[in-house]
Amino acid sequence: MRASAYPLIDADEAAALVLDHTLVLGVERVVLADSVGRVLAEDLIAESPLPAFPSSAVDGYAVRAADGGKTLRVLGESAAGRPFEGTVAPGTAARILTGGVVPDGADSVVMVEQVSVSGEGAEVIVPASLVAGQNYHKVGDDVRAGDRILQAGAQLGPAEIGIAAATGHARVLARKRPRIALMSTGDELVEVGAAAKRGQIPDSNRWALLAALREAGAEVRVLGIAPDEAESLRRFVGDALGEADALVTSGGVSVGTHDLVKPLLESLGTVHVGRVKLKPGKPFTFATLEGGRLAFGLPGFPVSSLVTFEVFVRPALRKMQGFAKLHRPILPVRLGYDARPTADRTEYQRVTLRREGRDLVAESTGSQSSSRLLSLAGAHALVKVPAGDRVLKSGTVVDAMILGLP
Ligand code: AMP
Ligand code: MG
């Protein structure tokens, strides 16, 4: 082992440094099927109103409100997509189904439950008091022509995509997704499912990070396992960088002699962060490469790689995609256990949360070893335990980065 040449940087400072070097990606026009989760890069304007025609909200009869209490002759039917093209004159009605066009002349729709039909459907008796405008949607009730229905910067979820489709936008201008090259390093790694000889382990970080990257909106190219050998590693990375906006590696960033990622990144660009005051995740490394590309060297321990992903990589990916909100919500939670801090590093402890009245109470997920991925499985939050030497007693209120509320 040798001492690291890199200064230990405060975790929040390192996170800010990463974001300072992260640029927002460009835009592209995408079909709606490819738009989910993306950030809209244009204002969407409705060219026509919604509904575009007066549309019945119920099954019933289109009538004139002035004809209340009368027996009306039924002229025909207006079904969804099959309008009745005649005019509802005084003393007449048209059968209408939900979504059908309210015919000219009619100003009210009576629900089918409120009429009595006679003459085998040829006539209906309608209630005495009818109100004009009832039971149908007027043109532009939901959206007026020219309305800005979505603003640039909105995230496209199911409702936004639905409204885009409803207003005739088959494609939308959206921020690009980050293209990420993902690489695992380590001579001990084998493909998941392959027989592991003594001393070998499955490359589990690849799958954990692939999931985390995709969940954060990235398109990932998996490069596979690079050996702990400087030249092969260089070739791997050289091949990889082609189209990628960023490189994400796991392993090979601590100070052991087989840890080759830092020197490699140094030779390819500028290392801005080489060590952080963070537990787990002290060896986290961040560099910029030619062409404004980013490189994240995540530590190999499974928990360390995912925690540093949360703290450093995810916000950067969100910035690239144009999100206004880069960070997970931070909420105050009450400790349900005594939290032992680390002397010189901020610690993110994995917890589950439960509700007690208006409070959220955090319970440890058990051993917080950085190899024990189970400490993160099912965790609702990362509790931020500031560096220090005083135990934070159960009941203390601390900040927690919320991964998902119970
Ligand atoms: P390193 O950061 O390369 O020193 O690795 C630290 C620890 O994490 C070692 O016990 C490695 O075996 C383990 N490790 C590294 N890469 C992976 C990986 N891709 N999947 C699972 N464990 C890993
Ligand atoms: Mg290694």
PDB file of C-alpha atoms and ligand atoms in Angstrom, residues 185-189 228 250-254 258-259 300, ligand 2:
ATOM      1  CA  THR A 185     -12.586  -3.850 -13.023  1.00  0.00           C
ATOM      2  CA  GLY A 186     -11.010  -6.681 -11.103  1.00  0.00           C
ATOM      3  CA  ASP A 187      -9.178  -9.950 -11.745  1.00  0.00           C
ATOM      4  CA  GLU A 188     -11.467 -11.655  -9.233  1.00  0.00           C
ATOM      5  CA  LEU A 189     -14.635 -10.969 -11.254  1.00  0.00           C
ATOM      6  CA  ASP A 228      -6.269  -5.342 -13.203  1.00  0.00           C
ATOM      7  CA  SER A 250     -16.344   0.189 -10.469  1.00  0.00           C
ATOM      8  CA  GLY A 251     -13.351  -1.003  -8.513  1.00  0.00           C
ATOM      9  CA  GLY A 252      -9.695  -0.183  -8.838  1.00  0.00           C
ATOM     10  CA  VAL A 253      -9.728   3.243  -7.207  1.00  0.00           C
ATOM     11  CA  SER A 254      -8.332   2.575  -3.747  1.00  0.00           C
ATOM     12  CA  HIS A 258      -3.748  -3.185  -8.341  1.00  0.00           C
ATOM     13  CA  ASP A 259      -5.793  -0.034  -8.347  1.00  0.00           C
ATOM     14  CA  GLY A 300     -15.578  -1.661  -5.815  1.00  0.00           C
TER      15      GLY A 300
HETATM   16 MG    MG B   2     -10.280  -4.313  -7.579  1.00  0.00          MG
END
